[in-house]
CSV table of C-alpha atoms in Angstrom, one decimal:
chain,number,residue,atom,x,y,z
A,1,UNK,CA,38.2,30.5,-4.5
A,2,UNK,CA,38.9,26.9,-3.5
A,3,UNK,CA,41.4,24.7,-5.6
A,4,UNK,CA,39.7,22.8,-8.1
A,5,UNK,CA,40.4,18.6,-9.2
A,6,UNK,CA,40.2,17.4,-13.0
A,7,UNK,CA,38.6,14.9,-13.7
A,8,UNK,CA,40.1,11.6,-14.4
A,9,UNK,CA,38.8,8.1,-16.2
A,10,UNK,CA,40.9,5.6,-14.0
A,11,UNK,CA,42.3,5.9,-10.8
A,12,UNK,CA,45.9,7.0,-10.5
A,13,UNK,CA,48.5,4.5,-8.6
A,14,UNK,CA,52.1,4.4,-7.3
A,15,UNK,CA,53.3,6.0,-3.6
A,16,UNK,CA,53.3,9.5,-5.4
A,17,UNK,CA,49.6,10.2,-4.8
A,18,UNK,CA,47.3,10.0,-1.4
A,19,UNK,CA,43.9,9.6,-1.8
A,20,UNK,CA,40.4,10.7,0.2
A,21,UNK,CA,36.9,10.0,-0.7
A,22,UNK,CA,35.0,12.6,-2.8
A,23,UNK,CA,32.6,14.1,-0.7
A,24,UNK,CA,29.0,14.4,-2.0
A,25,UNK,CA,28.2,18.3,-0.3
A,26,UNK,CA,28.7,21.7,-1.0
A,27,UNK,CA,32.5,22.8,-1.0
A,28,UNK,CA,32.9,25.6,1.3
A,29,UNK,CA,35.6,28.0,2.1
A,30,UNK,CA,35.8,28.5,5.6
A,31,UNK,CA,37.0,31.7,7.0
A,32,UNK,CA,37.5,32.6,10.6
A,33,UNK,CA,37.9,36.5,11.5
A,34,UNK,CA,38.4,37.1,15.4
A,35,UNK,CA,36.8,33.7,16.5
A,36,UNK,CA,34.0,34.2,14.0
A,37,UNK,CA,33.1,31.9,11.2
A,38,UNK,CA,32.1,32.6,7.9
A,39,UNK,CA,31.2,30.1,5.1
A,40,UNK,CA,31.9,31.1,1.3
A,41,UNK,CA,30.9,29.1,-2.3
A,42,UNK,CA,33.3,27.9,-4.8
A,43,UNK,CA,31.5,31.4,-6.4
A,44,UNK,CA,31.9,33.5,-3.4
A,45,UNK,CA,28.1,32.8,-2.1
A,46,UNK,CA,27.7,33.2,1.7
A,47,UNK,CA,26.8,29.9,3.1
A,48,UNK,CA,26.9,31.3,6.6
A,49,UNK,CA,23.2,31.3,6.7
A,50,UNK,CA,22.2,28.3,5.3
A,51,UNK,CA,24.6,26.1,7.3
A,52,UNK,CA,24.7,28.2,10.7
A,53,UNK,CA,25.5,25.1,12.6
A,54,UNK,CA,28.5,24.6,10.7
A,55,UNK,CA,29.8,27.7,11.1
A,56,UNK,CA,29.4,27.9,14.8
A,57,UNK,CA,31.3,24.3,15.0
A,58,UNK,CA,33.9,25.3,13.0
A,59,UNK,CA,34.5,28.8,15.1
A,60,UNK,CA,34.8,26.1,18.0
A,61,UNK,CA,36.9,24.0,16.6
A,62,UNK,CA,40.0,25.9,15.5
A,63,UNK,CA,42.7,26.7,17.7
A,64,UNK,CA,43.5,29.7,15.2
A,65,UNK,CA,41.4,33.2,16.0
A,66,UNK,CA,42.6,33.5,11.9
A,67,UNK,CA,42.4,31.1,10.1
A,68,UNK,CA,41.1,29.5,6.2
A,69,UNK,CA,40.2,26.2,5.7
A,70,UNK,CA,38.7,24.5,1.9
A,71,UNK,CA,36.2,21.4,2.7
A,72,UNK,CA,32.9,20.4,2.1
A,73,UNK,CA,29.2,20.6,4.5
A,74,UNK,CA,28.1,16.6,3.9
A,75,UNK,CA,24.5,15.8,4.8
A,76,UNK,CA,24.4,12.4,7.0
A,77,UNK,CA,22.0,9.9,6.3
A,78,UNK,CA,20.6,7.6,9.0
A,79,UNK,CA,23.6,5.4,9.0
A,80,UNK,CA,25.8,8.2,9.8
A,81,UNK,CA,27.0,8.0,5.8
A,82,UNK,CA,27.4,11.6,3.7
A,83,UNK,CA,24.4,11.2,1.4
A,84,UNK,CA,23.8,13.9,-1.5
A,85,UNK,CA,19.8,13.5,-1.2
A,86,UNK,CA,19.7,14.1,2.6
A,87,UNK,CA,21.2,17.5,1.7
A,88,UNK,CA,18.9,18.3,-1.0
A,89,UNK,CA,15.6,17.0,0.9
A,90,UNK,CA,17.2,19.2,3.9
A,91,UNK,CA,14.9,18.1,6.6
A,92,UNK,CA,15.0,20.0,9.7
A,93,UNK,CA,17.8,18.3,12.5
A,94,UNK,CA,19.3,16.4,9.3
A,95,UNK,CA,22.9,16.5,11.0
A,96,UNK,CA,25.5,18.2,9.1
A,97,UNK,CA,29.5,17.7,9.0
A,98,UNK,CA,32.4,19.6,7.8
A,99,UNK,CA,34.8,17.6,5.9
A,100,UNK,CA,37.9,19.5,5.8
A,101,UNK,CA,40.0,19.3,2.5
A,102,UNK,CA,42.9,21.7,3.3
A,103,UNK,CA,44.3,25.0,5.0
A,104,UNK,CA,44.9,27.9,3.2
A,105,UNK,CA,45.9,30.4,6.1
A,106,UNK,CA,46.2,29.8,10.2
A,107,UNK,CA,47.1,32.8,12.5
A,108,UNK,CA,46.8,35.0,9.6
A,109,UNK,CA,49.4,33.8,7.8
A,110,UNK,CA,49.2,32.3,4.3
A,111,UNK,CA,49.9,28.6,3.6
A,112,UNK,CA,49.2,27.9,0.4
A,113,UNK,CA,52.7,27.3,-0.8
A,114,UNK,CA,53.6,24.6,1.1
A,115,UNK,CA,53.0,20.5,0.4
A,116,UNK,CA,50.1,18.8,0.9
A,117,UNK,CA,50.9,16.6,3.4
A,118,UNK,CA,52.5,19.6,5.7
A,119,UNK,CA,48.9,21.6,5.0
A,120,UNK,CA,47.2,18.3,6.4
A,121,UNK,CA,49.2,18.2,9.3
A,122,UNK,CA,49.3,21.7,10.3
A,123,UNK,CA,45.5,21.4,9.6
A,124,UNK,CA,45.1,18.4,11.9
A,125,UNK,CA,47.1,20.6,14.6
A,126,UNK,CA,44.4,23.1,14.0
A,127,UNK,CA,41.7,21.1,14.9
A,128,UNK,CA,39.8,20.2,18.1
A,129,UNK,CA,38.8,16.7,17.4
A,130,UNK,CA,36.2,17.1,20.4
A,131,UNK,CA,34.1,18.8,17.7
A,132,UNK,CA,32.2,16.3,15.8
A,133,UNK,CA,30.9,18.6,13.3
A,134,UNK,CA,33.9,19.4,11.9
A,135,UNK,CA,36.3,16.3,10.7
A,136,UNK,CA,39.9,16.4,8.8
A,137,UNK,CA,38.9,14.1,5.7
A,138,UNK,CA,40.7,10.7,6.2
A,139,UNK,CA,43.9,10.8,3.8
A,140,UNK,CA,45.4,6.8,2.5
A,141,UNK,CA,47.6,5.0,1.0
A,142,UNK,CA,46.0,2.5,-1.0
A,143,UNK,CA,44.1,4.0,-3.7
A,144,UNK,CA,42.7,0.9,-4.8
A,145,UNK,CA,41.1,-0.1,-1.3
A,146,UNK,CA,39.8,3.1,-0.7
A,147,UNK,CA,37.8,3.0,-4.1
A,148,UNK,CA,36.6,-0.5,-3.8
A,149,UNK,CA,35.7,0.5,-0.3
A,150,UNK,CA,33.9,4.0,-1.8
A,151,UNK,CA,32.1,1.4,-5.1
A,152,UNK,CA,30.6,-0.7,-1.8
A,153,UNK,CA,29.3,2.3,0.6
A,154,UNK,CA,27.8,3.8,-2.6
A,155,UNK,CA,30.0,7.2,-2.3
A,156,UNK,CA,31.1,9.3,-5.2
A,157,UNK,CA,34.4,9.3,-5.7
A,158,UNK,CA,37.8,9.3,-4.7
A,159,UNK,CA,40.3,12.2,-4.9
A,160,UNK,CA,43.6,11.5,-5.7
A,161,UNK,CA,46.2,14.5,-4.7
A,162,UNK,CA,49.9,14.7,-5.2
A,163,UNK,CA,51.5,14.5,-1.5
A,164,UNK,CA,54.1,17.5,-2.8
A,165,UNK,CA,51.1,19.9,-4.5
A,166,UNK,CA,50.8,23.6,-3.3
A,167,UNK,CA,47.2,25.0,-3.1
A,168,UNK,CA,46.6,26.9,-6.8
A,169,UNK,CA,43.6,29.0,-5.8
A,170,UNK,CA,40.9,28.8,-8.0
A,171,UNK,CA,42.5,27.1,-10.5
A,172,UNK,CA,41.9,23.0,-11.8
A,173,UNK,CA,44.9,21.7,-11.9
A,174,UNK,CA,46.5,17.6,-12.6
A,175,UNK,CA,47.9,17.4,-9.1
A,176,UNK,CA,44.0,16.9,-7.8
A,177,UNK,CA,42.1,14.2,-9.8
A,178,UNK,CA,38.8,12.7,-8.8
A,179,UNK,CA,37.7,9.5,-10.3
A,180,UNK,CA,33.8,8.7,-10.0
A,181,UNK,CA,32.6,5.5,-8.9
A,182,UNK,CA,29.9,5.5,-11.2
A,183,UNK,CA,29.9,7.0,-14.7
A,184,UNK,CA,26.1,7.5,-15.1
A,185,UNK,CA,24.1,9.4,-12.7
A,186,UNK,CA,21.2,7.1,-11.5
A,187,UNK,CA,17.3,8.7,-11.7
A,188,UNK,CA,14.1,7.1,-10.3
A,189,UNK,CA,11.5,7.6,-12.7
């Protein structure tokens, strides 16, 4: 089961976090078995199905025959931006990406123990950046930029994650926070 964030009122700062944007999709364990994908739920669903082109691009584009990776299947809108309500209307050829969060195993072997920021760069090693469809979720500095920048393109969130965390599987924990941009959810009536 993936790692899971608390939630937090205001934005951490100082150089002991990094921060990403929250992703608006559906967080997906990604496992690959002998150059075969599989996608799992935060509950252990099979998301294989209902995403297939996700899981083919993400059998593609490891460099790992074994391998598990923790990120989220966004829904682009027409500008290209992860958008929630292009997931849920689902239309057929809606393009789909694969935001990857983390690493939790490559070649077989577990990684979970090790920091954050050497999980992001043996995940960026991982990767075949030729494979649109599958993206390592841009990691920054400035926490305060980043959530203007997330306020302005009318995303959810921002993560902040300590650079030194391990991966606690399954488990909500104070070294992942997410702030939300907006406290109310907005409904057309």
């Amino acid at each position: 089961r993936p790692m899971l964030a608390t939630s937090a009122d205001e934005l951490p700062r100082g150089d002991d976090w990094l921060y990403e944007v929250k992703w608006d999709g559906y967080r997906a364990l990604g496992y690959v078995r002998a150059g075969e994908a599989t996608l799992l739920s935060r509950n252990g669903n099979d998301l294989t199905q209902r995403f297939p082109t996700v899981a083919r691009a993400l059998a593609q584009a490891v460099r790992s025959p074994e391998c598990v990776v923790d990120g989220e299947v966004c829904a682009l809108d027409e500008s290209g931006r992860p958008s929630f309500s292009a997931m849920q209307q689902g239309k057929p050829g809606t393009p789909l990406v694969y935001e990857l969060l983390d690493v939790l195993e490559i070649d077989g072997e577990t990684v979970v123990d090790r920091p954050l920021t050497e999980r992001r760069e043996l995940l960026a090693q991982l990767l075949d950046t030729r494979i649109s469809a599958v993206q390592l979720s841009g990691a920054f500095d400035d926490g305060e930029a980043l959530f203007t920048a997330a306020v302005e393109q009318r995303l959810e969130g921002v993560m902040a994650k300590r650079p030194d965390s391990r991966y606690s599987v399954g488990r909500r924990t104070r070294d992942w926070l997410k702030v939300k941009t907006h406290g109310e959810q907005e409904f057309v009536i």
